[in-house]
Amino acid sequence: MQIKRIARYDQKKSQTELDKLKVKISSINKSLKNITGYTISYLEKIKEKYGSDYPRRTRKKSFDEIRVQDVAKKQKVGWDRKEGFLGLNLKQGSTSIFCSPYDKIVVIRKDGTYQVIRSQKNSLLEKSDKGLKIGFK
């Protein structure tokens, strides 16, 4: 008799645990069907819980406000005075400036004329050490 009572008690306990697990499984399946909504609500709960302790450190900005020119990678533009070349592939004996592909380079010659060019592979300027000035904007 004692064994039947214990077995019946364990059966009731097991049945209640099984019912709880079935309810939990059904709620998880609902969450998986709507994973985007579940994720958003989960993140909102985290924000409500911890938001006041950890304030935002970044700024919100729309993509329209960010200019491509501001985030473009800077390239090393070399100027070889002796050969008269200006470009990206120059290494030896050259003066270097860093500018993006969107920057314009101003070349001012000794006679007062100037030329505005974009940074490119190589440009032939003058073979002169004196009178040629380079700048960029």
C-alpha positions as a Python dict, from the first residue, in 0.01 Angstrom:
ca = {
    (1, 'M'): (0, 0, 0),
    (2, 'Q'): (275, 243, 87),
    (3, 'I'): (445, 191, -247),
    (4, 'K'): (123, 269, -440),
    (5, 'R'): (81, 597, -253),
    (6, 'I'): (441, 702, -322),
    (7, 'A'): (409, 601, -688),
    (8, 'R'): (80, 793, -719),
    (9, 'Y'): (239, 1099, -553),
    (10, 'D'): (535, 1086, -790),
    (11, 'Q'): (297, 1045, -1083),
    (12, 'K'): (105, 1361, -985),
    (13, 'K'): (426, 1554, -936),
    (14, 'S'): (561, 1434, -1270),
    (15, 'Q'): (236, 1525, -1446),
    (16, 'T'): (242, 1883, -1309),
    (17, 'E'): (605, 1924, -1417),
    (18, 'L'): (519, 1787, -1760),
    (19, 'D'): (229, 2033, -1794),
    (20, 'K'): (458, 2323, -1699),
    (21, 'L'): (712, 2213, -1959),
    (22, 'K'): (444, 2189, -2229),
    (23, 'V'): (332, 2547, -2154),
    (24, 'K'): (693, 2665, -2165),
    (25, 'I'): (754, 2485, -2498),
    (26, 'S'): (444, 2641, -2653),
    (27, 'S'): (554, 2993, -2545),
    (28, 'I'): (902, 2930, -2689),
    (29, 'N'): (749, 2815, -3019),
    (30, 'K'): (541, 3136, -3032),
    (31, 'S'): (857, 3340, -2972),
    (32, 'L'): (1042, 3155, -3247),
    (33, 'K'): (764, 3221, -3497),
    (34, 'N'): (792, 3593, -3427),
    (35, 'I'): (1167, 3612, -3362),
    (36, 'T'): (1198, 3977, -3468),
    (37, 'G'): (927, 4096, -3231),
    (38, 'Y'): (1065, 3881, -2952),
    (39, 'T'): (1415, 4021, -3000),
    (40, 'I'): (1289, 4380, -3000),
    (41, 'S'): (1088, 4327, -2682),
    (42, 'Y'): (1385, 4154, -2517),
    (43, 'L'): (1617, 4444, -2600),
    (44, 'E'): (1358, 4696, -2478),
    (45, 'K'): (1337, 4511, -2146),
    (46, 'I'): (1715, 4523, -2113),
    (47, 'K'): (1710, 4895, -2194),
    (48, 'E'): (1443, 4959, -1929),
    (49, 'K'): (1634, 4759, -1671),
    (50, 'Y'): (1989, 4885, -1732),
    (51, 'G'): (1941, 5202, -1940),
    (52, 'S'): (1974, 5447, -1653),
    (53, 'D'): (2294, 5282, -1527),
    (54, 'Y'): (2467, 5283, -1867),
    (55, 'P'): (2397, 5602, -2066),
    (56, 'R'): (2452, 5612, -2443),
    (57, 'R'): (2803, 5713, -2547),
    (58, 'T'): (2746, 5741, -2921),
    (59, 'R'): (2551, 5993, -3125),
    (60, 'K'): (2260, 5900, -3347),
    (61, 'K'): (2295, 6032, -3699),
    (62, 'S'): (2109, 5945, -4014),
    (63, 'F'): (2304, 5814, -4310),
    (64, 'D'): (2210, 6119, -4517),
    (65, 'E'): (2410, 6345, -4287),
    (66, 'I'): (2736, 6153, -4326),
    (67, 'R'): (2939, 6259, -4627),
    (68, 'V'): (3144, 6004, -4819),
    (69, 'Q'): (3432, 6250, -4834),
    (70, 'D'): (3455, 6256, -4454),
    (71, 'V'): (3496, 5880, -4415),
    (72, 'A'): (3701, 5803, -4727),
    (73, 'K'): (4036, 5640, -4666),
    (74, 'K'): (4333, 5873, -4677),
    (75, 'Q'): (4593, 5786, -4939),
    (76, 'K'): (4959, 5875, -4946),
    (77, 'V'): (5027, 6097, -5246),
    (78, 'G'): (5394, 6138, -5329),
    (79, 'W'): (5566, 6417, -5519),
    (80, 'D'): (5900, 6345, -5685),
    (81, 'R'): (6053, 6687, -5745),
    (82, 'K'): (6342, 6569, -5962),
    (83, 'E'): (6136, 6365, -6209),
    (84, 'G'): (5827, 6585, -6192),
    (85, 'F'): (5576, 6314, -6101),
    (86, 'L'): (5286, 6344, -5860),
    (87, 'G'): (5088, 6033, -5770),
    (88, 'L'): (5001, 5739, -5548),
    (89, 'N'): (5278, 5496, -5647),
    (90, 'L'): (5579, 5716, -5572),
    (91, 'K'): (5807, 5609, -5290),
    (92, 'Q'): (6173, 5702, -5323),
    (93, 'G'): (6288, 6058, -5282),
    (94, 'S'): (5941, 6201, -5273),
    (95, 'T'): (5758, 6442, -5049),
    (96, 'S'): (5430, 6296, -4926),
    (97, 'I'): (5090, 6430, -4829),
    (98, 'F'): (4782, 6236, -4722),
    (99, 'C'): (4451, 6304, -4891),
    (100, 'S'): (4135, 6118, -4987),
    (101, 'P'): (4039, 6034, -5347),
    (102, 'Y'): (3782, 6314, -5326),
    (103, 'D'): (4035, 6584, -5235),
    (104, 'K'): (4166, 6818, -5502),
    (105, 'I'): (4537, 6894, -5529),
    (106, 'V'): (4642, 7245, -5628),
    (107, 'V'): (4971, 7276, -5818),
    (108, 'I'): (5106, 7632, -5841),
    (109, 'R'): (5387, 7686, -6090),
    (110, 'K'): (5665, 7942, -6071),
    (111, 'D'): (5511, 8152, -6350),
    (112, 'G'): (5191, 8200, -6145),
    (113, 'T'): (4970, 7953, -6327),
    (114, 'Y'): (4796, 7683, -6132),
    (115, 'Q'): (4635, 7350, -6198),
    (116, 'V'): (4373, 7167, -5990),
    (117, 'I'): (4389, 6788, -6017),
    (118, 'R'): (4250, 6489, -5831),
    (119, 'S'): (4478, 6235, -5665),
    (120, 'Q'): (4545, 5969, -5924),
    (121, 'K'): (4807, 5708, -6006),
    (122, 'N'): (5065, 5940, -6164),
    (123, 'S'): (5068, 6287, -6316),
    (124, 'L'): (5362, 6448, -6489),
    (125, 'L'): (5424, 6802, -6367),
    (126, 'E'): (5752, 6993, -6406),
    (127, 'K'): (6106, 6867, -6354),
    (128, 'S'): (6190, 7151, -6120),
    (129, 'D'): (6288, 7178, -5758),
    (130, 'K'): (6206, 7545, -5737),
    (131, 'G'): (5888, 7737, -5783),
    (132, 'L'): (5642, 7447, -5777),
    (133, 'K'): (5410, 7438, -5476),
    (134, 'I'): (5161, 7164, -5389),
    (135, 'G'): (4860, 7187, -5159),
    (136, 'F'): (4524, 7016, -5125),
    (137, 'K'): (4167, 7092, -5027),
}
